[in-house]
Amino acid sequence: MSTPKARSEIFSVAPYVGGESKLPGVNRVIKLSSNEGPFGPPPAAITAMQEAAANMHRYPDGGMALLRAALGKKFGLDAAQIVCGNGSDDLLALLIQSYGGPGTELIMSAHGFSIYEIAGKLAGCVVRKAPEKNLTADIDAMLALVSPATRMVFIANPNNPTGTLVPQTEINRLRESLPPDVLLVIDAAYAEYVTRPDYDPGIALVNAGGNTVMTRTFSKIFGLGGARLGWCYAPPAIIDVLNRVRGPFNVSAMAAAAAIAALGDEHWLQDGAAHNTRERARLADRLTEAGIKVIPSEGNFLLLDFLEADRAIAADQYLRRHGIIVRYVKSYNLPSCLRVTIGTTEECDLLAETLIAFVNG
Ligand SMILES: *Cc1c(COP(=O)(O)O)cnc(C)c1O
Protein backbone atom coordinates (compact mmCIF):
# COMPACT_ATOMS: atom_id res chain seq x y z
CA MET A 1 0.00 0.00 0.00
CA SER A 2 1.38 3.44 -0.82
CA THR A 3 1.61 5.97 2.00
CA PRO A 4 2.15 9.73 2.13
CA LYS A 5 5.81 10.64 1.65
CA ALA A 6 7.47 13.55 3.42
CA ARG A 7 10.20 15.53 1.64
CA SER A 8 13.44 13.54 1.56
CA GLU A 9 15.57 16.17 3.35
CA ILE A 10 13.47 15.66 6.48
CA PHE A 11 15.06 12.23 6.91
CA SER A 12 18.56 13.71 6.86
CA VAL A 13 17.77 15.19 10.27
CA ALA A 14 17.82 13.27 13.54
CA PRO A 15 15.13 14.46 15.98
CA TYR A 16 16.49 16.97 18.52
CA VAL A 17 17.19 15.34 21.88
CA GLY A 18 16.78 17.71 24.81
CA GLY A 19 18.40 17.44 28.21
CA GLU A 20 16.99 14.60 30.26
CA SER A 21 15.15 15.36 33.48
CA LYS A 22 14.44 11.96 35.11
CA LEU A 23 16.51 9.09 36.43
CA PRO A 24 14.84 5.77 37.19
CA GLY A 25 14.73 5.09 40.91
CA VAL A 26 16.09 8.49 41.94
CA ASN A 27 13.72 10.81 43.78
CA ARG A 28 15.64 14.05 43.90
CA VAL A 29 17.21 14.69 40.55
CA ILE A 30 19.59 17.59 39.99
CA LYS A 31 19.08 18.65 36.40
CA LEU A 32 22.10 20.42 34.96
CA SER A 33 21.55 19.32 31.39
CA SER A 34 19.72 22.17 29.62
CA ASN A 35 21.36 25.43 30.73
CA GLU A 36 18.20 26.56 32.48
CA GLY A 37 18.33 29.29 35.11
CA PRO A 38 18.78 27.76 38.59
CA PHE A 39 16.30 29.90 40.53
CA GLY A 40 12.97 29.03 38.94
CA PRO A 41 10.95 31.68 37.11
CA PRO A 42 10.86 35.27 38.45
CA PRO A 43 7.96 35.33 40.98
CA ALA A 44 6.36 38.30 39.21
CA ALA A 45 6.30 36.28 35.99
CA ILE A 46 4.35 33.47 37.66
CA THR A 47 1.75 35.95 38.97
CA ALA A 48 1.49 37.70 35.61
CA MET A 49 1.00 34.43 33.77
CA GLN A 50 -1.74 33.37 36.21
CA GLU A 51 -3.51 36.69 35.72
CA ALA A 52 -3.21 36.45 31.93
CA ALA A 53 -4.75 32.97 32.06
CA ALA A 54 -8.09 34.51 33.05
CA ASN A 55 -8.23 35.96 29.53
CA MET A 56 -6.99 33.01 27.55
CA HIS A 57 -10.18 32.73 25.55
CA ARG A 58 -8.88 35.80 23.69
CA TYR A 59 -6.21 35.63 21.01
CA PRO A 60 -2.95 37.33 21.90
CA ASP A 61 -1.89 40.58 20.23
CA GLY A 62 -0.03 38.99 17.31
CA GLY A 63 2.23 42.02 17.00
CA MET A 64 3.35 41.73 20.65
CA ALA A 65 3.29 45.52 20.98
CA LEU A 66 3.57 45.64 24.79
CA LEU A 67 6.36 43.08 24.97
CA ARG A 68 8.32 44.74 22.18
CA ALA A 69 7.95 48.09 23.91
CA ALA A 70 9.21 46.58 27.17
CA LEU A 71 12.18 45.00 25.36
CA GLY A 72 12.94 48.25 23.57
CA LYS A 73 12.95 50.12 26.86
CA LYS A 74 15.03 47.55 28.73
CA PHE A 75 17.73 47.21 26.07
CA GLY A 76 17.59 50.68 24.51
CA LEU A 77 16.31 49.46 21.12
CA ASP A 78 13.72 50.62 18.62
CA ALA A 79 10.69 48.38 19.28
CA ALA A 80 9.84 48.52 15.56
CA GLN A 81 13.01 46.52 14.89
CA ILE A 82 12.04 43.65 17.20
CA VAL A 83 10.10 40.47 16.35
CA CYS A 84 9.11 37.93 19.01
CA GLY A 85 8.96 34.19 18.51
CA ASN A 86 7.93 30.90 20.08
CA GLY A 87 11.41 30.54 21.51
CA SER A 88 14.36 31.86 19.56
CA ASP A 89 14.38 28.50 17.75
CA ASP A 90 11.21 29.70 16.02
CA LEU A 91 12.97 32.81 14.73
CA LEU A 92 16.12 30.94 13.69
CA ALA A 93 13.99 28.54 11.62
CA LEU A 94 11.98 31.40 10.09
CA LEU A 95 15.16 33.19 9.07
CA ILE A 96 16.46 30.02 7.43
CA GLN A 97 13.17 29.38 5.62
CA SER A 98 13.15 32.96 4.38
CA TYR A 99 16.77 33.42 3.31
CA GLY A 100 17.93 29.82 2.80
CA GLY A 101 16.34 26.95 0.94
CA PRO A 102 17.36 24.54 -1.83
CA GLY A 103 20.41 25.62 -3.78
CA THR A 104 21.74 27.78 -0.93
CA GLU A 105 24.51 27.21 1.58
CA LEU A 106 24.55 27.96 5.28
CA ILE A 107 27.82 28.29 7.20
CA MET A 108 28.31 27.51 10.88
CA SER A 109 31.26 26.39 13.02
CA ALA A 110 32.09 22.75 13.69
CA HIS A 111 30.67 22.67 17.23
CA GLY A 112 28.03 25.37 16.70
CA PHE A 113 24.47 25.10 18.07
CA SER A 114 22.65 22.13 16.52
CA ILE A 115 19.43 23.98 15.61
CA TYR A 116 21.18 25.78 12.71
CA GLU A 117 22.00 22.44 11.11
CA ILE A 118 18.58 20.91 11.82
CA ALA A 119 16.61 23.90 10.52
CA GLY A 120 19.04 24.38 7.63
CA LYS A 121 18.70 20.82 6.38
CA LEU A 122 14.92 20.90 6.79
CA ALA A 123 14.81 23.98 4.61
CA GLY A 124 16.92 22.23 1.98
CA CYS A 125 20.13 24.23 2.51
CA VAL A 126 23.57 22.70 2.28
CA VAL A 127 25.06 23.15 5.76
CA ARG A 128 28.80 23.74 5.80
CA LYS A 129 30.78 23.53 9.04
CA ALA A 130 34.07 25.34 9.57
CA PRO A 131 36.77 23.76 11.76
CA GLU A 132 37.40 25.51 15.07
CA LYS A 133 40.54 26.51 16.94
CA ASN A 134 40.64 25.66 20.64
CA LEU A 135 36.91 24.86 20.50
CA THR A 136 36.28 28.44 19.38
CA ALA A 137 34.78 29.54 16.08
CA ASP A 138 37.59 30.38 13.66
CA ILE A 139 36.59 33.38 11.55
CA ASP A 140 39.10 32.70 8.78
CA ALA A 141 37.90 29.10 8.49
CA MET A 142 34.30 30.30 8.27
CA LEU A 143 35.19 32.88 5.63
CA ALA A 144 37.03 30.21 3.63
CA LEU A 145 33.70 28.38 3.17
CA VAL A 146 31.96 31.34 1.55
CA SER A 147 30.85 30.58 -2.01
CA PRO A 148 28.44 32.24 -4.44
CA ALA A 149 25.72 29.95 -2.96
CA THR A 150 26.26 31.21 0.62
CA ARG A 151 23.21 33.05 1.95
CA MET A 152 23.59 32.85 5.72
CA VAL A 153 26.23 32.54 8.44
CA PHE A 154 25.22 31.53 11.98
CA ILE A 155 27.33 32.10 15.05
CA ALA A 156 26.33 31.70 18.68
CA ASN A 157 28.40 34.07 20.80
CA PRO A 158 29.02 32.70 23.41
CA ASN A 159 28.57 29.31 21.76
CA ASN A 160 26.63 26.37 23.11
CA PRO A 161 27.92 23.71 23.90
CA THR A 162 31.52 24.98 24.09
CA GLY A 163 30.90 28.18 26.10
CA THR A 164 33.63 29.97 24.16
CA LEU A 165 33.38 33.57 23.00
CA VAL A 166 34.70 35.07 19.78
CA PRO A 167 36.34 38.46 20.51
CA GLN A 168 34.35 41.46 19.30
CA THR A 169 37.09 42.48 16.85
CA GLU A 170 36.78 39.08 15.18
CA ILE A 171 32.97 39.27 14.96
CA ASN A 172 33.36 42.69 13.36
CA ARG A 173 35.95 41.32 10.94
CA LEU A 174 33.58 38.48 10.01
CA ARG A 175 30.88 40.98 9.11
CA GLU A 176 33.25 43.22 7.17
CA SER A 177 34.69 40.29 5.22
CA LEU A 178 31.38 38.66 4.29
CA PRO A 179 29.65 39.75 1.10
CA PRO A 180 27.02 42.33 2.12
CA ASP A 181 24.16 40.18 0.80
CA VAL A 182 25.07 37.30 3.13
CA LEU A 183 22.95 37.42 6.28
CA LEU A 184 24.93 37.12 9.53
CA VAL A 185 22.87 35.79 12.44
CA ILE A 186 24.40 36.36 15.87
CA ASP A 187 22.69 34.09 18.41
CA ALA A 188 23.19 35.81 21.77
CA ALA A 189 21.21 33.37 23.93
CA TYR A 190 23.83 33.74 26.68
CA ALA A 191 24.51 37.47 26.31
CA GLU A 192 23.48 38.28 29.87
CA TYR A 193 26.21 36.06 31.33
CA VAL A 194 29.15 37.53 29.44
CA THR A 195 31.62 39.51 31.55
CA ARG A 196 34.08 40.64 28.86
CA PRO A 197 33.85 44.45 28.76
CA ASP A 198 34.13 44.83 24.97
CA TYR A 199 31.32 42.34 24.29
CA ASP A 200 28.41 43.42 22.13
CA PRO A 201 25.61 40.88 21.61
CA GLY A 202 25.11 42.10 18.04
CA ILE A 203 23.26 45.38 18.51
CA ALA A 204 26.02 47.54 17.02
CA LEU A 205 26.26 45.40 13.88
CA VAL A 206 22.48 45.40 13.40
CA ASN A 207 22.54 49.18 13.71
CA ALA A 208 25.45 49.45 11.30
CA GLY A 209 23.66 48.05 8.26
CA GLY A 210 21.04 45.87 6.68
CA ASN A 211 22.64 42.47 6.88
CA THR A 212 22.94 41.31 10.51
CA VAL A 213 20.36 39.89 12.94
CA MET A 214 20.70 39.35 16.70
CA THR A 215 18.58 36.67 18.41
CA ARG A 216 17.89 36.53 22.16
CA THR A 217 15.90 34.30 24.50
CA PHE A 218 13.95 34.26 27.75
CA SER A 219 14.89 30.60 28.24
CA LYS A 220 18.18 31.09 30.05
CA ILE A 221 18.80 33.87 32.57
CA PHE A 222 15.11 34.89 32.66
CA GLY A 223 14.03 31.38 33.66
CA LEU A 224 11.15 31.05 31.18
CA GLY A 225 12.27 28.11 29.01
CA GLY A 226 8.95 26.34 29.44
CA ALA A 227 6.99 29.41 28.37
CA ARG A 228 8.80 29.49 24.96
CA LEU A 229 9.79 33.02 24.15
CA GLY A 230 12.58 34.47 22.06
CA TRP A 231 13.08 37.68 20.15
CA CYS A 232 15.28 39.18 17.52
CA TYR A 233 16.58 42.63 16.68
CA ALA A 234 17.00 43.19 12.97
CA PRO A 235 17.08 45.79 10.19
CA PRO A 236 13.62 46.93 9.00
CA ALA A 237 13.67 44.91 5.75
CA ILE A 238 14.32 41.68 7.67
CA ILE A 239 11.66 42.56 10.25
CA ASP A 240 9.23 42.97 7.37
CA VAL A 241 10.11 39.49 6.06
CA LEU A 242 9.74 37.88 9.50
CA ASN A 243 6.37 39.51 10.03
CA ARG A 244 5.16 37.94 6.79
CA VAL A 245 6.40 34.40 7.50
CA ARG A 246 5.83 34.02 11.25
CA GLY A 247 2.69 32.43 12.61
CA PRO A 248 0.16 35.21 13.18
CA PHE A 249 -0.06 34.27 16.89
CA ASN A 250 3.34 32.64 17.39
CA VAL A 251 3.70 33.84 21.00
CA SER A 252 1.08 33.00 23.63
CA ALA A 253 -0.52 35.74 25.69
CA MET A 254 0.62 33.98 28.86
CA ALA A 255 4.25 33.82 27.75
CA ALA A 256 4.17 37.50 26.80
CA ALA A 257 2.72 38.51 30.18
CA ALA A 258 5.36 36.47 32.00
CA ALA A 259 8.15 38.02 29.94
CA ILE A 260 7.00 41.59 30.54
CA ALA A 261 6.91 40.90 34.28
CA ALA A 262 10.35 39.28 34.14
CA LEU A 263 11.78 42.35 32.41
CA GLY A 264 10.22 44.51 35.11
CA ASP A 265 12.04 42.72 37.93
CA GLU A 266 14.88 45.15 38.60
CA HIS A 267 17.17 42.69 40.34
CA TRP A 268 16.63 39.45 38.47
CA LEU A 269 19.16 40.00 35.70
CA GLN A 270 21.87 41.48 37.87
CA ASP A 271 21.52 38.89 40.63
CA GLY A 272 21.42 35.99 38.17
CA ALA A 273 24.48 37.23 36.32
CA ALA A 274 26.44 37.86 39.54
CA HIS A 275 25.60 34.38 40.84
CA ASN A 276 26.66 32.83 37.55
CA THR A 277 29.98 34.67 37.40
CA ARG A 278 30.84 33.69 40.96
CA GLU A 279 29.75 30.04 40.78
CA ARG A 280 31.16 29.47 37.30
CA ALA A 281 34.61 30.56 38.46
CA ARG A 282 34.39 28.60 41.70
CA LEU A 283 33.27 25.40 39.94
CA ALA A 284 35.88 25.79 37.20
CA ASP A 285 38.62 26.24 39.80
CA ARG A 286 37.59 23.22 41.84
CA LEU A 287 37.33 20.94 38.81
CA THR A 288 40.59 22.18 37.33
CA GLU A 289 42.28 21.53 40.65
CA ALA A 290 40.89 17.99 40.53
CA GLY A 291 42.63 17.49 37.19
CA ILE A 292 39.63 17.89 34.88
CA LYS A 293 40.11 19.98 31.75
CA VAL A 294 37.64 22.86 31.87
CA ILE A 295 37.02 24.93 28.73
CA PRO A 296 36.85 28.66 29.60
CA SER A 297 33.18 29.70 29.41
CA GLU A 298 31.26 32.94 29.09
CA GLY A 299 27.89 31.18 29.43
CA ASN A 300 25.93 29.59 32.29
CA PHE A 301 27.61 26.25 31.75
CA LEU A 302 31.01 24.63 31.51
CA LEU A 303 32.30 22.16 28.95
CA LEU A 304 34.44 19.51 30.65
CA ASP A 305 36.86 17.52 28.50
CA PHE A 306 37.71 14.07 29.88
CA LEU A 307 40.08 13.49 26.93
CA GLU A 308 38.67 10.04 26.18
CA ALA A 309 35.11 9.07 25.28
CA ASP A 310 35.13 6.13 27.73
CA ARG A 311 36.13 8.42 30.56
CA ALA A 312 33.38 10.95 29.75
CA ILE A 313 30.78 8.20 29.58
CA ALA A 314 32.00 6.79 32.91
CA ALA A 315 31.81 10.25 34.52
CA ASP A 316 28.30 10.72 33.12
CA GLN A 317 27.19 7.37 34.54
CA TYR A 318 28.80 8.10 37.90
CA LEU A 319 26.95 11.43 38.10
CA ARG A 320 23.66 9.71 37.20
CA ARG A 321 24.12 7.17 39.94
CA HIS A 322 24.38 10.15 42.28
CA GLY A 323 21.23 11.78 40.94
CA ILE A 324 22.92 14.41 38.75
CA ILE A 325 22.01 14.76 35.06
CA VAL A 326 24.40 16.64 32.80
CA ARG A 327 24.73 16.56 29.01
CA TYR A 328 26.97 14.17 27.13
CA VAL A 329 27.71 16.06 23.93
CA LYS A 330 28.76 13.28 21.59
CA SER A 331 26.15 14.49 19.09
CA TYR A 332 28.16 17.73 18.83
CA ASN A 333 31.16 15.70 17.79
CA LEU A 334 32.62 16.14 21.26
CA PRO A 335 32.66 12.49 22.42
CA SER A 336 35.08 13.08 25.30
CA CYS A 337 33.08 15.98 26.78
CA LEU A 338 30.25 16.68 29.21
CA ARG A 339 28.43 20.00 29.41
CA VAL A 340 27.34 21.01 32.91
CA THR A 341 24.97 23.87 33.72
CA ILE A 342 25.78 26.27 36.55
CA GLY A 343 23.09 25.53 39.15
CA THR A 344 22.51 26.91 42.62
CA THR A 345 25.50 27.14 44.96
CA GLU A 346 24.40 23.89 46.59
CA GLU A 347 24.07 22.14 43.22
CA CYS A 348 27.51 23.35 42.11
CA ASP A 349 29.01 22.06 45.36
CA LEU A 350 27.37 18.68 44.93
CA LEU A 351 28.49 18.46 41.31
CA ALA A 352 32.06 19.37 42.24
CA GLU A 353 32.19 16.91 45.14
CA THR A 354 30.75 14.10 43.02
CA LEU A 355 33.17 14.70 40.15
CA ILE A 356 36.11 14.96 42.55
CA ALA A 357 35.06 11.62 44.04
CA PHE A 358 34.87 10.17 40.52
CA VAL A 359 38.34 11.37 39.64
CA ASN A 360 39.75 10.00 42.88
CA GLY A 361 38.24 6.62 42.03
C1 LIG B 1 19.24 27.75 24.63
C2 LIG B 1 19.66 28.31 23.35
C3 LIG B 1 18.76 29.03 22.56
C4 LIG B 1 17.39 29.31 23.09
O1 LIG B 1 16.40 28.63 22.45
P1 LIG B 1 14.88 28.97 22.79
O2 LIG B 1 14.19 28.41 21.62
O3 LIG B 1 14.75 30.46 22.89
O4 LIG B 1 14.56 28.29 24.08
C5 LIG B 1 19.20 29.58 21.37
N1 LIG B 1 20.48 29.45 20.99
C6 LIG B 1 21.38 28.80 21.74
C7 LIG B 1 22.80 28.75 21.30
C8 LIG B 1 20.99 28.20 22.93
O5 LIG B 1 21.88 27.54 23.66
Short mmCIF file of C-alpha atoms and ligand atoms in Angstrom, two decimals, residues 34-35 86-90 92 113 115-116 156 158-160 187-190 215-220 225 228-231 301 339, ligand 1:
data_model
loop_
_atom_site.label_atom_id
_atom_site.label_comp_id
_atom_site.label_asym_id
_atom_site.label_seq_id
_atom_site.Cartn_x
_atom_site.Cartn_y
_atom_site.Cartn_z
CA SER A 34 19.72 22.17 29.62
CA ASN A 35 21.36 25.43 30.73
CA ASN A 86 7.93 30.90 20.08
CA GLY A 87 11.41 30.54 21.51
CA SER A 88 14.36 31.86 19.56
CA ASP A 89 14.38 28.50 17.75
CA ASP A 90 11.21 29.70 16.02
CA LEU A 92 16.12 30.94 13.69
CA PHE A 113 24.47 25.10 18.07
CA ILE A 115 19.43 23.98 15.61
CA TYR A 116 21.18 25.78 12.71
CA ALA A 156 26.33 31.70 18.68
CA PRO A 158 29.02 32.70 23.41
CA ASN A 159 28.57 29.31 21.76
CA ASN A 160 26.63 26.37 23.11
CA ASP A 187 22.69 34.09 18.41
CA ALA A 188 23.19 35.81 21.77
CA ALA A 189 21.21 33.37 23.93
CA TYR A 190 23.83 33.74 26.68
CA THR A 215 18.58 36.67 18.41
CA ARG A 216 17.89 36.53 22.16
CA THR A 217 15.90 34.30 24.50
CA PHE A 218 13.95 34.26 27.75
CA SER A 219 14.89 30.60 28.24
CA LYS A 220 18.18 31.09 30.05
CA GLY A 225 12.27 28.11 29.01
CA ARG A 228 8.80 29.49 24.96
CA LEU A 229 9.79 33.02 24.15
CA GLY A 230 12.58 34.47 22.06
CA TRP A 231 13.08 37.68 20.15
CA PHE A 301 27.61 26.25 31.75
CA ARG A 339 28.43 20.00 29.41
C1 LIG B 1 19.24 27.75 24.63
C2 LIG B 1 19.66 28.31 23.35
C3 LIG B 1 18.76 29.03 22.56
C4 LIG B 1 17.39 29.31 23.09
O1 LIG B 1 16.40 28.63 22.45
P1 LIG B 1 14.88 28.97 22.79
O2 LIG B 1 14.19 28.41 21.62
O3 LIG B 1 14.75 30.46 22.89
O4 LIG B 1 14.56 28.29 24.08
C5 LIG B 1 19.20 29.58 21.37
N1 LIG B 1 20.48 29.45 20.99
C6 LIG B 1 21.38 28.80 21.74
C7 LIG B 1 22.80 28.75 21.30
C8 LIG B 1 20.99 28.20 22.93
O5 LIG B 1 21.88 27.54 23.66
#
